[in-house]
Short mmCIF file of C-alpha atoms in Angstrom, two decimals:
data_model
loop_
_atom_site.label_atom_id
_atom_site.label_comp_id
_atom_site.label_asym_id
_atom_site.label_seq_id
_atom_site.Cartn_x
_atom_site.Cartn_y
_atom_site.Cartn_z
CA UNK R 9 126.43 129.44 84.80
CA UNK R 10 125.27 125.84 85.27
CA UNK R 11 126.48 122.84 86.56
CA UNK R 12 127.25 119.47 85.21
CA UNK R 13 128.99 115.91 85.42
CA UNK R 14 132.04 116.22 83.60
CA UNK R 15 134.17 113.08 82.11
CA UNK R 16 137.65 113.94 81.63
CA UNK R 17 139.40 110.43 81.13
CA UNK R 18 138.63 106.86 81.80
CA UNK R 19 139.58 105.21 85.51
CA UNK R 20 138.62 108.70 86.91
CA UNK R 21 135.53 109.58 88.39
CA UNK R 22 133.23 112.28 87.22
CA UNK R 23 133.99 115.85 87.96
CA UNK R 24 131.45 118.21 89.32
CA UNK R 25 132.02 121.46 87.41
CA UNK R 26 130.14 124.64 87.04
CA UNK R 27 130.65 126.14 83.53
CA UNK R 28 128.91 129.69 81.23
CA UNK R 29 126.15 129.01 79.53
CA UNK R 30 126.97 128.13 76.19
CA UNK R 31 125.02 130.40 73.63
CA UNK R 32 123.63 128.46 70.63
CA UNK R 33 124.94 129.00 67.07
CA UNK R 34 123.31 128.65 63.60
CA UNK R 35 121.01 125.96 63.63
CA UNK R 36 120.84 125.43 67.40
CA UNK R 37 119.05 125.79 70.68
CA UNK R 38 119.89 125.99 73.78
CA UNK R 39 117.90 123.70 76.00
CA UNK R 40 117.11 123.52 79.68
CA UNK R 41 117.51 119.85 80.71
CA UNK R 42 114.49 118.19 82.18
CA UNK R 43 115.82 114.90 82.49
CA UNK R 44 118.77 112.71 80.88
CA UNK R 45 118.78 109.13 81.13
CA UNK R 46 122.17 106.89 82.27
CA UNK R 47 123.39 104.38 79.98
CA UNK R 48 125.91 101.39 79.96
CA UNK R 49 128.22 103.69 76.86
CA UNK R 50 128.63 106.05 79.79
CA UNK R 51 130.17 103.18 81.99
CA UNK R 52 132.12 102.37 78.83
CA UNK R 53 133.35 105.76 79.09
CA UNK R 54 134.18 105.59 82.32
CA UNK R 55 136.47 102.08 82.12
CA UNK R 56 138.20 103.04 78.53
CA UNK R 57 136.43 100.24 76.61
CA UNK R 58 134.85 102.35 74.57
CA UNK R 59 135.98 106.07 74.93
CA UNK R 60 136.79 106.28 71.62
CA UNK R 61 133.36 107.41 70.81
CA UNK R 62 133.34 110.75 72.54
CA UNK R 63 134.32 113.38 69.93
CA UNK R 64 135.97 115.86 72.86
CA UNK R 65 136.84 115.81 76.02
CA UNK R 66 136.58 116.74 78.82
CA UNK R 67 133.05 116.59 78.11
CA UNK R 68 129.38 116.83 79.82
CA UNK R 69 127.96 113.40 79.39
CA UNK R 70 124.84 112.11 78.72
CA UNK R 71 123.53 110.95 75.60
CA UNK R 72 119.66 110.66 76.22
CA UNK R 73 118.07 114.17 76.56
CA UNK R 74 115.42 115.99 76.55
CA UNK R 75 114.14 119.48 77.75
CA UNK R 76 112.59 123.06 77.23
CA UNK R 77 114.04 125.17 74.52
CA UNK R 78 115.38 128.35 76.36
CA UNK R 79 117.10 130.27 73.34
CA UNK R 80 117.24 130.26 69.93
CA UNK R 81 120.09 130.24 67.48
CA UNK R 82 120.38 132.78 64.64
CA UNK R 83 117.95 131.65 61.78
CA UNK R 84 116.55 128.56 63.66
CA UNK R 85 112.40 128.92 62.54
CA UNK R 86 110.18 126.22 63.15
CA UNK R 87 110.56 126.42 66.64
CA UNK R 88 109.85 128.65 69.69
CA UNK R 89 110.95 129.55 73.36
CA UNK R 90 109.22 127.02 75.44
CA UNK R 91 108.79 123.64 73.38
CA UNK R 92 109.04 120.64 74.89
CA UNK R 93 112.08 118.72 72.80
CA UNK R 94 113.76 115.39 72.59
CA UNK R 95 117.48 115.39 70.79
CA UNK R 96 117.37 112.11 68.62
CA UNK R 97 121.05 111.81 67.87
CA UNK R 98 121.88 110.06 65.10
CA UNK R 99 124.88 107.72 65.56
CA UNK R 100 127.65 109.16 67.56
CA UNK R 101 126.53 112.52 66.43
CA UNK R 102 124.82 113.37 69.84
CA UNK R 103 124.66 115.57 72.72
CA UNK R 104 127.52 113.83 75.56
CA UNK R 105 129.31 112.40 72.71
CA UNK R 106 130.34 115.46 70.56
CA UNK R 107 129.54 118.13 73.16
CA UNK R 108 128.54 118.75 76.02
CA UNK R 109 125.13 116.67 76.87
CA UNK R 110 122.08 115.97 79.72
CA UNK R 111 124.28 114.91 82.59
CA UNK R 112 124.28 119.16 82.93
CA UNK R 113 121.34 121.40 83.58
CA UNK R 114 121.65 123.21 80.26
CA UNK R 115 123.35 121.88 76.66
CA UNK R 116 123.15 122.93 72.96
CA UNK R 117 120.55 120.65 70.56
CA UNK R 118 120.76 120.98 66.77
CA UNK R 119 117.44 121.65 65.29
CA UNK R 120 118.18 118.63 62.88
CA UNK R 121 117.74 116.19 65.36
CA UNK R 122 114.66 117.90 67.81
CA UNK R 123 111.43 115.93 68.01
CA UNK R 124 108.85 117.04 69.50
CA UNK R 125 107.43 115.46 72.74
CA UNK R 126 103.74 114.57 72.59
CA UNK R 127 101.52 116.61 75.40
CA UNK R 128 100.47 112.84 76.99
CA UNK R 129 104.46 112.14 77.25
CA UNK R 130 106.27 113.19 80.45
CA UNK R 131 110.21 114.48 80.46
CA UNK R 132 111.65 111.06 82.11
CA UNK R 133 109.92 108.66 79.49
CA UNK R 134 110.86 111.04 76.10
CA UNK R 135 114.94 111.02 77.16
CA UNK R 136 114.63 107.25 77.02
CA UNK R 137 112.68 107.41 74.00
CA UNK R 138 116.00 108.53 72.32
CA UNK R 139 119.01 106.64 72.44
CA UNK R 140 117.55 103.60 74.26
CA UNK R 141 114.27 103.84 72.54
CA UNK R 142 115.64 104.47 68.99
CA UNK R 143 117.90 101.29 69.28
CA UNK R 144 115.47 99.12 70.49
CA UNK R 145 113.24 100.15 67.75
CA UNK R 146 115.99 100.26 65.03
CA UNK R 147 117.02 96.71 65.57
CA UNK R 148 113.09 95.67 65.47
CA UNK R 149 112.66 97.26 62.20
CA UNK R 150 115.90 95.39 60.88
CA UNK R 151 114.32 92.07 61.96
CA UNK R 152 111.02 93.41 60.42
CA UNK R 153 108.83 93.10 63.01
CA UNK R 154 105.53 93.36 62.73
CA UNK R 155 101.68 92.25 62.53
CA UNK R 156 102.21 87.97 62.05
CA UNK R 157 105.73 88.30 63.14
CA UNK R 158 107.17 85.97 65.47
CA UNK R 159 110.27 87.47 67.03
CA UNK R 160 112.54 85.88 69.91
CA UNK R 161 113.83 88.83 72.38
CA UNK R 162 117.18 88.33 74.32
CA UNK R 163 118.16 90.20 77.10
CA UNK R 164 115.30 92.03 79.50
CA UNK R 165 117.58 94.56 80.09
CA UNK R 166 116.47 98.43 79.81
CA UNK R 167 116.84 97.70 75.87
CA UNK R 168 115.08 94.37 75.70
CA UNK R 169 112.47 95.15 78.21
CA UNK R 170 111.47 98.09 76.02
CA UNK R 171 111.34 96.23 72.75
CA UNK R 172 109.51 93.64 73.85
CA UNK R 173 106.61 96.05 75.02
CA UNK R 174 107.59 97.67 71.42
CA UNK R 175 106.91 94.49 69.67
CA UNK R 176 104.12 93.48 71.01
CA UNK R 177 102.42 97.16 70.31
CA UNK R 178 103.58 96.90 66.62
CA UNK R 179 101.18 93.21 66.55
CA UNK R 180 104.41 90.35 67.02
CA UNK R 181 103.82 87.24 68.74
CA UNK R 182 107.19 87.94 70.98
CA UNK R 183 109.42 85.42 73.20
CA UNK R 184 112.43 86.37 75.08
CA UNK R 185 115.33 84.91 76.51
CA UNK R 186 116.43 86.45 80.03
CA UNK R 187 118.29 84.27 82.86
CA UNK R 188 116.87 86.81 85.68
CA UNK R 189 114.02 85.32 86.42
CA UNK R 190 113.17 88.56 88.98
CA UNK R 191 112.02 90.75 85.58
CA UNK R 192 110.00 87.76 83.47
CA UNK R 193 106.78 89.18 85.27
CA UNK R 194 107.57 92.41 83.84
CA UNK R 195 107.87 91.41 80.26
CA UNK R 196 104.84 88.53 81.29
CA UNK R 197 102.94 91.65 82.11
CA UNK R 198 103.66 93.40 78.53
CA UNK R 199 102.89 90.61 76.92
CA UNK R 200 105.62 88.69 76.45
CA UNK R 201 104.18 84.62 75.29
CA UNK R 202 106.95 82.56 77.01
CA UNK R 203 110.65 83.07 78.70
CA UNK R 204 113.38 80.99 78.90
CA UNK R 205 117.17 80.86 79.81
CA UNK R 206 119.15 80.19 76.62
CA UNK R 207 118.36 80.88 72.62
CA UNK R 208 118.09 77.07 72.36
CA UNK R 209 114.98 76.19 74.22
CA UNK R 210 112.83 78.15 71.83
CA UNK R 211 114.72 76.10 68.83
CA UNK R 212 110.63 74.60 68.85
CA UNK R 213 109.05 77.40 68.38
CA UNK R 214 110.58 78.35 64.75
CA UNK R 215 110.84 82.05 65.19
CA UNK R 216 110.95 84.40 62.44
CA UNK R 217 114.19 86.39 63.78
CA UNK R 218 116.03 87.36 67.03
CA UNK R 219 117.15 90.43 68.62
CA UNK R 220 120.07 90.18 70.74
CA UNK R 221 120.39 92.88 73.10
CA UNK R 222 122.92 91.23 75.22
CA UNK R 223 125.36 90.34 73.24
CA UNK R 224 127.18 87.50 75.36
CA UNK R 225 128.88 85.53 72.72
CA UNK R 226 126.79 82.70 73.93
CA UNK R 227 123.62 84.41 73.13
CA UNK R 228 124.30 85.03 69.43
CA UNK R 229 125.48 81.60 68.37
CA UNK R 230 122.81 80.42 70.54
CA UNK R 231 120.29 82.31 68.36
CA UNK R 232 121.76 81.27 64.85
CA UNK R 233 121.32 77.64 66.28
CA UNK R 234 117.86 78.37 66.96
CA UNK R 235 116.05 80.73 64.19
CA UNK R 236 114.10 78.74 61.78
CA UNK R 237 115.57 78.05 58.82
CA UNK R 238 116.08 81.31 56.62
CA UNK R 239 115.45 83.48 59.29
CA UNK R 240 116.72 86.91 61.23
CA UNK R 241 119.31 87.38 63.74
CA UNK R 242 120.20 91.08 65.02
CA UNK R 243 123.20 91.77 67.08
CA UNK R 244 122.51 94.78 69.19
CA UNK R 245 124.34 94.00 72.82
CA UNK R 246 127.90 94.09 73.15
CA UNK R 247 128.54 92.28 76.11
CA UNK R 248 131.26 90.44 74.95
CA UNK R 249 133.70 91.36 71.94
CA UNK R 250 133.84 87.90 70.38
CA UNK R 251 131.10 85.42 69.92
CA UNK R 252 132.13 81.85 68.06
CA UNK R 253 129.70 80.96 66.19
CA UNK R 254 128.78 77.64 64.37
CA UNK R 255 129.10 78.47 60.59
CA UNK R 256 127.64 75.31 59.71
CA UNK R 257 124.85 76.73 61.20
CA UNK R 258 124.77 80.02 59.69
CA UNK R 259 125.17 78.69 56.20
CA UNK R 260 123.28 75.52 55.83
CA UNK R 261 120.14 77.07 57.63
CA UNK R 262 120.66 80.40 55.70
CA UNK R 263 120.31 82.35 58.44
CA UNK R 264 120.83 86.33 57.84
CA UNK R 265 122.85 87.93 60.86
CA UNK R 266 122.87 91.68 60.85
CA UNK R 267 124.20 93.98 62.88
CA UNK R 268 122.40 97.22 64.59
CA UNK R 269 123.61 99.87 66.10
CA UNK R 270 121.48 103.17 67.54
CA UNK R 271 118.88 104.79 65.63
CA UNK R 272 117.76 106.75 63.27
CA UNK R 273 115.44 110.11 63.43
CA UNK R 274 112.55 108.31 62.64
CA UNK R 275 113.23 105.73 64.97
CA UNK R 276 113.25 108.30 67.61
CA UNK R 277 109.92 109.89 66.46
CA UNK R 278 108.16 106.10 66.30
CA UNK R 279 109.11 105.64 69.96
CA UNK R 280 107.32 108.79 71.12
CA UNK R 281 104.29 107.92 68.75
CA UNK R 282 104.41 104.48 70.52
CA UNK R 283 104.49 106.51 74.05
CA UNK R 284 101.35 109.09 73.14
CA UNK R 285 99.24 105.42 72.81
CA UNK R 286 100.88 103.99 75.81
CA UNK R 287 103.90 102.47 75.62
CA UNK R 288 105.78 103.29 78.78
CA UNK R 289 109.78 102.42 78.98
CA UNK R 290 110.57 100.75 83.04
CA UNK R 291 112.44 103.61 84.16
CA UNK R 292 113.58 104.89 87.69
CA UNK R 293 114.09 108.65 88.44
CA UNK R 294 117.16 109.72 90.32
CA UNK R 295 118.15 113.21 91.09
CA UNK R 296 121.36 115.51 89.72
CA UNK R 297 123.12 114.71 92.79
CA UNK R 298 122.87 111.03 92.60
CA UNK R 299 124.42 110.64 89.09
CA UNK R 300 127.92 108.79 90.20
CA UNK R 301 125.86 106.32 92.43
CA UNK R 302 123.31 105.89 90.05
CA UNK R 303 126.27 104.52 87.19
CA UNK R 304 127.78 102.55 90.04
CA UNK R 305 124.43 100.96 90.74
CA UNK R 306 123.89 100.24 86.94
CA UNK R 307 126.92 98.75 86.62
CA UNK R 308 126.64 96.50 89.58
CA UNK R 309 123.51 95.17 87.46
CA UNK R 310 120.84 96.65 90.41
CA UNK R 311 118.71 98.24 88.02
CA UNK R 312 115.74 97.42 86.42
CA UNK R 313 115.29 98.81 83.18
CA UNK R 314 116.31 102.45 82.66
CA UNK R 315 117.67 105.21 85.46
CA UNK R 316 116.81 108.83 84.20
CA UNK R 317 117.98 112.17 86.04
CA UNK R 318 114.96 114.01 86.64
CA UNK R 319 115.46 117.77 86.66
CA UNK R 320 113.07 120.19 88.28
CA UNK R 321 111.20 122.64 86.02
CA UNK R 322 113.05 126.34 86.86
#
């Protein structure tokens, strides 16, 4: 048996349940959680805004996992009791979206989407390396960052914060745009050139492309406005629906505006790369226990860059 944080519809508060181990099939593992990281999605869960992405329910949440393989599936080579896994899911194919995921002390991985965790890399820092890592990074390879790049970051958020440490690893010259002042020292401290409040006061600096990891209607048209002419805009943060946006803008300055959503394997294995030479994602550890609190403290907006579960090794 184990025990885990069960959603079984939105408005209603996560269920502590004790269910059987589940036994892994054909191209499986079964993993023993080590730590599981919260994210916003699950607090769209939770208010119905965006349930429609869980495959099943009720369901185990928790999307960003990783852990010790415990048990093999039939056929599954390659790996071995004992490794040290993170489960890059790819889309909405994941772990707490199509079955039962990290907010639970055991869950079943598919050896499709298992990367390996480097021996420098602790539990707590590979679970955010997945979902939260693999978007940030996603969207930074749509606005092709890189060496000579000059990229505008909005939002120093757990996703933000992260990228712009990515960004500045993978050789960009890297601005953001955050209105809580109380984290510019941390992105100051990574690196980060200059902050501001809005898109619009960096309209000087030309960039090559924004990320928008907030996604406050405001933000994006504010970004569009502010790109240099010909230049990148990725959409990453839902924090509104709608965002009115100056097409003017959009077409006379022949600005590109893309959309980004998650990650992709690679993605996933990047982050982790980017973690064995020091890149280290802000992230808080909070025991099983503390799970409901810990989504009610994310979203009351307390909580500076990423809270993880940590489990203890059995």
């Amino acid at each position: 048996m184990f025990r885990g944080w069960q959603f079984t519809a939105p408005h209603q508060p996560l269920e502590l349940v004790e269910k059987p181990e589940p036994a892994p099939g054909p191209g499986q593992v079964l993993i023993a959680t080590r730590a599981a990281g919260l994210c916003h999605s699950d607090i769209g869960f939770l208010e119905g805004n965006i349930d429609w992405m869980l495959a099943v329910r009720p369901i185990i949440l928790g999307h960003e996992c990783a852990g010790e393989i415990v048990q093999l599936g039939p056929g599954v080579e390659d790996w071995k009791v004992g490794d040290r896994v993170a489960v890059a899911g790819l889309g909405l194919d994941a772990p707490g979206l199509v079955a039962d995921g990290g907010f639970g002390e055991k869950f079943v991985g598919k050896v499709e989407q298992l990367v390996r965790i480097p021996e420098s890399v602790d539990y707590v820092q590979a679970a955010a390396a997945t979902d939260a890592g693999q978007t940030a990074r996603k969207a930074l390879r749509l606005a092709e960052v890189g060496p000579g790049r000059r990229v505008g970051i909005i939002g120093l958020g757990g996703l933000g914060l992260t990228a712009a440490k990515m960004a500045v690893m993978l050789g960009a010259e890297v601005l953001a745009v955050e209105i809580n002042e109380s984290v510019w020292p941390f992105a100051q401290e990574a690196g980060v050139k200059r902050i501001v409040s809005t898109p619009q006061e960096l309209a000087d600096e030309e960039l090559d492309a924004f990320v928008d990891y907030a996604g406050f209607g405001v933000t994006t048209a504010g970004a569009i406005e502010a790109v240099k002419h010909g230049g990148i805009v990725v959409q990453v943060g839902m924090g509104r629906k709608e965002a009115t946006i100056d097409t003017t803008q959009l077409v006379s300055r022949e600005v590109i505006l893309r959309g980004s959503l998650g990650g992709s394997y690679a993605d996933t294995e990047d982050v982790l790369r980017l973690m064995g030479e020091g890149l280290r994602v802000t992230a808080t550890e909070i025991e099983f226990e503390e799970v409901p609190e810990g989504l009610a403290r994310l979203e009351r907006g307390e909580v500076n860059g990423r809270l993880v579960i940590g489990y203890p090794a059995t």
